[in-house]
GROMACS .gro file of C-alpha atoms in nm:
model
  317
    1MET     CA    1  -0.039   0.021  -0.010
    2SER     CA    2   0.119   0.345  -0.116
    3LEU     CA    3  -0.027   0.644   0.037
    4ARG     CA    4  -0.071   0.975  -0.100
    5VAL     CA    5   0.078   1.166   0.329
    6ALA     CA    6   0.062   1.589   0.343
    7VAL     CA    7   0.189   1.675   0.624
    8GLN     CA    8   0.084   2.010   0.846
    9MET     CA    9   0.338   2.094   1.103
   10ASP     CA   10   0.584   2.435   1.105
   11PRO     CA   11   0.867   2.508   0.923
   12VAL     CA   12   1.008   2.157   0.843
   13LEU     CA   13   1.388   2.238   0.833
   14GLY     CA   14   1.395   2.373   1.109
   15ILE     CA   15   1.288   2.047   1.401
   16ASN     CA   16   1.550   1.916   1.553
   17ILE     CA   17   1.563   1.571   1.426
   18ASP     CA   18   1.712   1.392   1.732
   19THR     CA   19   1.357   1.515   1.935
   20ASP     CA   20   1.091   1.530   1.703
   21THR     CA   21   0.802   1.334   1.711
   22THR     CA   22   0.665   1.447   1.374
   23PHE     CA   23   0.989   1.408   1.200
   24LEU     CA   24   0.948   1.039   1.343
   25MET     CA   25   0.610   0.983   1.188
   26MET     CA   26   0.729   1.105   0.811
   27LEU     CA   27   1.092   0.861   0.826
   28GLU     CA   28   0.840   0.581   0.935
   29ALA     CA   29   0.624   0.673   0.651
   30GLN     CA   30   0.859   0.749   0.375
   31GLU     CA   31   1.040   0.394   0.465
   32ARG     CA   32   0.688   0.209   0.404
   33GLY     CA   33   0.645   0.366  -0.004
   34HIS     CA   34   0.405   0.642   0.124
   35LYS     CA   35   0.456   0.968  -0.035
   36LEU     CA   36   0.519   1.318   0.228
   37TRP     CA   37   0.428   1.711   0.094
   38PHE     CA   38   0.459   1.932   0.343
   39TYR     CA   39   0.315   2.266   0.461
   40THR     CA   40   0.243   2.530   0.681
   41PRO     CA   41  -0.073   2.617   0.827
   42ASP     CA   42  -0.073   2.950   0.664
   43LYS     CA   43  -0.042   2.803   0.256
   44LEU     CA   44  -0.394   2.548   0.315
   45SER     CA   45  -0.731   2.770   0.145
   46LEU     CA   46  -1.082   2.705   0.140
   47GLU     CA   47  -1.234   2.823  -0.264
   48ASP     CA   48  -1.609   2.756  -0.271
   49GLY     CA   49  -1.624   2.449  -0.084
   50ARG     CA   50  -1.277   2.300  -0.131
   51VAL     CA   51  -0.973   2.298   0.042
   52PHE     CA   52  -0.689   2.388  -0.139
   53ALA     CA   53  -0.308   2.356   0.010
   54ARG     CA   54   0.011   2.527  -0.133
   55ALA     CA   55   0.211   2.246  -0.084
   56GLN     CA   56   0.663   2.087  -0.170
   57PRO     CA   57   0.706   1.694  -0.217
   58LEU     CA   58   0.923   1.613   0.047
   59GLU     CA   59   1.210   1.363   0.116
   60VAL     CA   60   1.361   1.286   0.435
   61PHE     CA   61   1.720   1.184   0.573
   62ALA     CA   62   1.842   1.100   0.941
   63GLU     CA   63   2.112   1.339   0.860
   64LYS     CA   64   2.170   1.661   1.106
   65GLY     CA   65   2.194   1.955   0.873
   66ALA     CA   66   2.049   1.736   0.573
   67HIS     CA   67   1.725   1.609   0.753
   68ALA     CA   68   1.450   1.736   0.418
   69LYS     CA   69   1.487   1.765   0.027
   70LEU     CA   70   1.161   1.997  -0.057
   71GLY     CA   71   1.094   2.013  -0.426
   72GLU     CA   72   0.874   2.265  -0.630
   73THR     CA   73   0.567   2.414  -0.455
   74VAL     CA   74   0.197   2.260  -0.589
   75VAL     CA   75  -0.090   2.327  -0.528
   76LEU     CA   76  -0.278   1.988  -0.336
   77ASP     CA   77  -0.721   1.936  -0.382
   78MET     CA   78  -0.710   1.835  -0.059
   79LYS     CA   79  -1.000   1.611  -0.113
   80ASP     CA   80  -0.848   1.423  -0.445
   81ASP     CA   81  -0.502   1.505  -0.460
   82ILE     CA   82  -0.456   1.303  -0.101
   83ASP     CA   83  -0.528   1.010   0.142
   84VAL     CA   84  -0.381   1.152   0.444
   85VAL     CA   85  -0.350   1.472   0.648
   86LEU     CA   86  -0.089   1.470   0.996
   87MET     CA   87  -0.154   1.790   1.158
   88ARG     CA   88   0.106   1.868   1.323
   89GLN     CA   89   0.137   2.202   1.374
   90ASP     CA   90   0.227   2.327   1.796
   91PRO     CA   91   0.015   2.525   1.947
   92PRO     CA   92  -0.085   2.792   2.071
   93PHE     CA   93  -0.423   2.671   2.001
   94ASP     CA   94  -0.550   3.044   1.848
   95MET     CA   95  -0.838   3.054   1.630
   96ALA     CA   96  -0.576   3.040   1.328
   97TYR     CA   97  -0.548   2.677   1.523
   98ILE     CA   98  -0.913   2.645   1.535
   99THR     CA   99  -1.005   2.805   1.163
  100ALA     CA  100  -0.786   2.542   1.051
  101THR     CA  101  -0.957   2.208   1.219
  102HIS     CA  102  -1.288   2.384   1.045
  103PHE     CA  103  -1.115   2.367   0.700
  104LEU     CA  104  -0.934   1.975   0.705
  105GLU     CA  105  -1.325   1.875   0.791
  106LYS     CA  106  -1.442   1.907   0.541
  107ILE     CA  107  -1.265   1.699   0.378
  108HIS     CA  108  -1.209   1.416   0.640
  109PRO     CA  109  -1.295   1.106   0.659
  110HIS     CA  110  -1.286   1.091   0.309
  111THR     CA  111  -0.885   1.214   0.319
  112LEU     CA  112  -0.824   1.041   0.687
  113VAL     CA  113  -0.702   1.353   0.906
  114VAL     CA  114  -0.481   1.256   1.226
  115ASN     CA  115  -0.578   1.340   1.414
  116ASN     CA  116  -1.017   1.369   1.315
  117PRO     CA  117  -0.962   1.781   1.346
  118ALA     CA  118  -1.332   1.860   1.454
  119GLU     CA  119  -1.252   1.607   1.817
  120VAL     CA  120  -0.935   1.831   1.842
  121ARG     CA  121  -1.135   2.138   1.808
  122ASN     CA  122  -1.365   2.003   2.020
  123ALA     CA  123  -1.090   1.883   2.311
  124PRO     CA  124  -0.882   2.193   2.376
  125GLU     CA  125  -0.639   1.966   2.620
  126LYS     CA  126  -0.669   2.138   2.916
  127LEU     CA  127  -1.020   2.056   2.896
  128PHE     CA  128  -1.117   1.755   2.780
  129VAL     CA  129  -0.988   1.600   3.066
  130THR     CA  130  -1.181   1.775   3.293
  131ASP     CA  131  -1.466   1.528   3.145
  132PHE     CA  132  -1.320   1.219   3.327
  133PRO     CA  133  -1.413   1.310   3.746
  134GLY     CA  134  -1.190   1.214   3.932
  135VAL     CA  135  -0.898   1.186   3.739
  136GLN     CA  136  -0.758   1.556   3.801
  137PRO     CA  137  -0.534   1.693   4.039
  138PRO     CA  138  -0.800   1.979   4.308
  139THR     CA  139  -0.845   2.205   3.898
  140LEU     CA  140  -0.997   2.532   3.836
  141ILE     CA  141  -1.077   2.733   3.489
  142THR     CA  142  -1.167   3.081   3.493
  143SER     CA  143  -1.069   3.442   3.429
  144ASP     CA  144  -1.245   3.595   3.773
  145HIS     CA  145  -0.933   3.637   3.986
  146GLU     CA  146  -1.194   3.606   4.319
  147ALA     CA  147  -1.216   3.227   4.255
  148ILE     CA  148  -0.836   3.196   4.235
  149TYR     CA  149  -0.795   3.361   4.515
  150ASP     CA  150  -1.062   3.187   4.661
  151PHE     CA  151  -0.865   2.866   4.540
  152ARG     CA  152  -0.558   2.932   4.650
  153ALA     CA  153  -0.690   2.993   4.987
  154ARG     CA  154  -0.807   2.654   5.008
  155HIS     CA  155  -0.495   2.435   4.822
  156GLY     CA  156  -0.262   2.665   4.924
  157ASP     CA  157   0.065   2.590   4.720
  158ILE     CA  158  -0.093   2.583   4.318
  159VAL     CA  159   0.022   2.588   4.003
  160LEU     CA  160  -0.076   2.907   3.713
  161LYS     CA  161  -0.078   2.828   3.360
  162PRO     CA  162  -0.243   2.960   3.037
  163LEU     CA  163  -0.557   2.744   2.975
  164TYR     CA  164  -0.442   2.732   2.566
  165GLY     CA  165  -0.060   2.687   2.569
  166GLY     CA  166   0.146   2.424   2.486
  167GLY     CA  167   0.552   2.292   2.616
  168GLY     CA  168   0.538   2.426   2.928
  169SER     CA  169   0.502   2.831   2.858
  170GLY     CA  170   0.346   3.023   3.096
  171VAL     CA  171   0.406   2.818   3.384
  172ALA     CA  172   0.405   2.929   3.770
  173ARG     CA  173   0.421   2.812   4.046
  174LEU     CA  174   0.252   2.986   4.316
  175LEU     CA  175   0.347   2.963   4.715
  176ALA     CA  176   0.074   2.999   4.915
  177ASP     CA  177   0.201   3.354   5.071
  178ASP     CA  178   0.362   3.422   4.724
  179PRO     CA  179   0.301   3.797   4.619
  180ASN     CA  180   0.327   3.815   4.294
  181LEU     CA  181  -0.028   3.637   4.192
  182ASP     CA  182  -0.188   3.964   4.122
  183ALA     CA  183   0.100   4.069   3.830
  184LEU     CA  184   0.110   3.752   3.666
  185LEU     CA  185  -0.281   3.758   3.646
  186GLU     CA  186  -0.220   4.148   3.517
  187LEU     CA  187   0.030   3.919   3.247
  188HIS     CA  188  -0.228   3.687   3.098
  189ALA     CA  189  -0.509   3.963   3.026
  190MET     CA  190  -0.264   4.170   2.898
  191ILE     CA  191  -0.213   3.826   2.622
  192GLY     CA  192  -0.608   3.810   2.566
  193ARG     CA  193  -0.881   3.696   2.750
  194GLU     CA  194  -0.855   3.348   2.756
  195GLN     CA  195  -0.905   3.206   3.102
  196VAL     CA  196  -0.663   3.002   3.318
  197ILE     CA  197  -0.598   2.763   3.490
  198ALA     CA  198  -0.548   2.709   3.827
  199GLN     CA  199  -0.396   2.328   3.989
  200LYS     CA  200  -0.321   2.234   4.379
  201PHE     CA  201   0.044   2.190   4.339
  202VAL     CA  202   0.111   1.807   4.287
  203PRO     CA  203   0.491   1.761   4.496
  204ALA     CA  204   0.572   1.439   4.235
  205VAL     CA  205   0.600   1.666   3.991
  206SER     CA  206   0.998   1.633   4.119
  207LYS     CA  207   1.005   1.334   4.061
  208GLY     CA  208   0.872   1.370   3.677
  209ASP     CA  209   0.647   1.441   3.437
  210LYS     CA  210   0.528   1.107   3.320
  211ARG     CA  211   0.391   1.066   2.881
  212VAL     CA  212   0.222   0.821   2.788
  213LEU     CA  213   0.167   0.795   2.404
  214LEU     CA  214  -0.133   0.610   2.292
  215VAL     CA  215  -0.273   0.502   1.970
  216ASN     CA  216  -0.738   0.435   1.897
  217GLY     CA  217  -0.687   0.438   2.303
  218GLU     CA  218  -0.467   0.174   2.336
  219PRO     CA  219  -0.078   0.296   2.516
  220VAL     CA  220   0.222   0.164   2.318
  221GLY     CA  221   0.462   0.339   2.609
  222ALA     CA  222   0.561   0.610   2.809
  223ILE     CA  223   0.885   0.842   2.917
  224ASN     CA  224   0.991   1.034   3.182
  225ARG     CA  225   1.029   1.422   3.222
  226VAL     CA  226   1.209   1.517   3.439
  227PRO     CA  227   1.207   1.870   3.605
  228ALA     CA  228   1.551   2.100   3.630
  229GLU     CA  229   1.694   2.138   3.941
  230GLY     CA  230   1.463   2.428   4.159
  231GLN     CA  231   1.231   2.420   3.850
  232VAL     CA  232   0.901   2.357   3.831
  233ARG     CA  233   0.807   2.258   3.472
  234SER     CA  234   0.893   1.904   3.274
  235ASN     CA  235   0.829   1.985   2.880
  236LEU     CA  236   1.119   1.915   2.757
  237ARG     CA  237   1.105   2.198   2.564
  238VAL     CA  238   1.227   2.415   2.822
  239GLY     CA  239   1.478   2.223   3.028
  240GLY     CA  240   1.326   1.923   3.103
  241ARG     CA  241   1.499   1.554   3.118
  242ALA     CA  242   1.346   1.318   2.947
  243GLU     CA  243   1.458   0.964   3.116
  244ALA     CA  244   1.343   0.561   3.116
  245VAL     CA  245   1.029   0.508   3.306
  246ALA     CA  246   0.743   0.203   3.265
  247LEU     CA  247   0.410   0.245   3.289
  248THR     CA  248   0.263   0.174   3.601
  249ALA     CA  249  -0.062   0.025   3.742
  250ARG     CA  250  -0.258   0.378   3.779
  251ASP     CA  251  -0.098   0.456   3.406
  252LEU     CA  252  -0.287   0.156   3.330
  253GLU     CA  253  -0.588   0.213   3.487
  254LEU     CA  254  -0.600   0.571   3.355
  255CYS     CA  255  -0.531   0.509   2.958
  256LYS     CA  256  -0.840   0.241   3.100
  257ILE     CA  257  -1.076   0.560   3.173
  258ILE     CA  258  -1.024   0.764   2.826
  259GLY     CA  259  -0.920   0.518   2.603
  260PRO     CA  260  -1.295   0.442   2.479
  261GLU     CA  261  -1.351   0.794   2.473
  262LEU     CA  262  -1.015   0.922   2.272
  263LYS     CA  263  -1.116   0.581   2.044
  264ARG     CA  264  -1.505   0.689   1.923
  265ARG     CA  265  -1.364   1.020   1.902
  266GLY     CA  266  -1.071   0.946   1.595
  267LEU     CA  267  -0.851   1.103   1.839
  268ILE     CA  268  -0.533   0.893   1.688
  269PHE     CA  269  -0.251   0.968   1.797
  270VAL     CA  270  -0.281   1.128   2.162
  271GLY     CA  271  -0.044   1.168   2.478
  272ILE     CA  272  -0.113   1.223   2.794
  273ASP     CA  273   0.055   1.348   3.146
  274VAL     CA  274   0.081   1.185   3.391
  275ILE     CA  275   0.207   1.331   3.790
  276GLY     CA  276   0.209   1.108   4.051
  277GLU     CA  277  -0.133   0.921   4.061
  278TYR     CA  278  -0.328   1.220   3.854
  279LEU     CA  279  -0.353   1.273   3.524
  280THR     CA  280  -0.324   1.631   3.473
  281GLU     CA  281  -0.337   1.679   3.015
  282ILE     CA  282  -0.522   1.539   2.754
  283ASN     CA  283  -0.220   1.610   2.414
  284VAL     CA  284  -0.388   1.577   2.134
  285THR     CA  285  -0.309   1.897   1.879
  286SER     CA  286   0.056   1.722   1.871
  287PRO     CA  287   0.178   1.484   2.148
  288THR     CA  288   0.568   1.459   2.097
  289GLY     CA  289   0.812   1.194   2.309
  290ALA     CA  290   0.795   0.943   2.043
  291GLN     CA  291   1.184   0.963   1.960
  292GLN     CA  292   1.273   0.966   2.352
  293LEU     CA  293   1.025   0.655   2.375
  294LYS     CA  294   1.234   0.428   2.127
  295ARG     CA  295   1.526   0.527   2.284
  296PHE     CA  296   1.529   0.418   2.607
  297THR     CA  297   1.252   0.113   2.499
  298GLY     CA  298   1.265   0.061   2.091
  299VAL     CA  299   0.896   0.037   2.143
  300ASN     CA  300   0.821   0.271   1.779
  301ALA     CA  301   0.522   0.433   1.859
  302ALA     CA  302   0.537   0.611   1.487
  303ALA     CA  303   0.504   0.238   1.385
  304VAL     CA  304   0.236   0.173   1.548
  305LEU     CA  305   0.030   0.462   1.431
  306TRP     CA  306   0.096   0.383   1.110
  307ASP     CA  307   0.003  -0.013   1.107
  308HIS     CA  308  -0.325   0.187   1.242
  309ILE     CA  309  -0.360   0.394   0.947
  310GLU     CA  310  -0.227   0.182   0.680
  311ASP     CA  311  -0.535  -0.026   0.809
  312ILE     CA  312  -0.827   0.242   0.862
  313ARG     CA  313  -0.737   0.247   0.464
  314ARG     CA  314  -0.768  -0.057   0.374
  315ASN     CA  315  -1.043  -0.114   0.475
  316GLY     CA  316  -1.217   0.209   0.348
  317GLY     CA  317  -1.222   0.438   0.638
   0.00000   0.00000   0.00000
C-alpha cells in the first residue's frame, strides 16, 4: 500500500531530528513507501467549499543539517490528491488553529486527518481532561481573580498556567503566601482574554511528569520528563530531562478510563501527562515523546501509528 500523505506542521527545515516526533512519523511513512508533501498551516485555503494546500513534495533523511529535501510548490486538492493528513503544527490553540480544523473537517474522513479535526477542536487539552471525574488534582478554570484567590486560600501551593498554551509556556508555581499572583494575572490579561488554570501543586512533579503515548486509545509506552533543579516545568523544550520509565498500574488504569472516548472521537495519536497518581493533560494537537520512547525502549510509536492508519485505509476508512 502506498499512501499520499500531506503533513501540516511548522517549518520542516527548523526541526531537531533527534527529538521531533513528526520527523519520526515522516521517516516511518517514507520507509513504508508512502509519498510525502509538506505545508505550513497558513498555506491552507478554502475556496467554494473545496480545501487546497500550497505544498511541497518532501523527502526526509536521518542526517543532521540535511534532513529534508523539498520540491517545487504545487497546489493540492486535499480531498482528491491526498489520502492522509497529519495535523502536526504546535499550539498555541488560537483562532488560526481552530480555523484550520474547520477547513480540514470538510475533507475528513474521505481524506483521513490524524487527529480528527472536529474532535481536536472539541478537546482543548486542558479542558478535555475535565470530562473524566476524579483523575485530576483539584483544578479551577476561570478568569475571575476572586475565584483564583479563593482557590489558593483553600489549597495553598498552586500552579498557574494559560488555558491554551503549550510546551510549558507561561506555567508558574505560586506558594500560599507568594505576593506575585496579581502581577501574573495582569500579565495573562495583557496576553489575551482567555481563562487561566489554577491547579493544586502536586509535589510528585519533582520526580517527573510522565508522558504516555496512546494509539487508538491503547497505551504504547511512556517516558518520564524530569524538571531541572529548582524548576517546576518538566517539558523538554524548557529544560526538562527525558528518562526511561515503566507504565504503572495507575497509568494503565487512566488509559483504560479515557481510551474508549479517544477511540470514539477518532483521536488516534494522543499523549497524556501523568504526575504521581493524577492525569493533568490529554494532548491531542501535536503530542511529542516518540523519539525518546524509541531511544529508551525500542518501541516505535510511529510504526504503531502507521500500522493503524494503513488498516483504516485498507478497510475503506
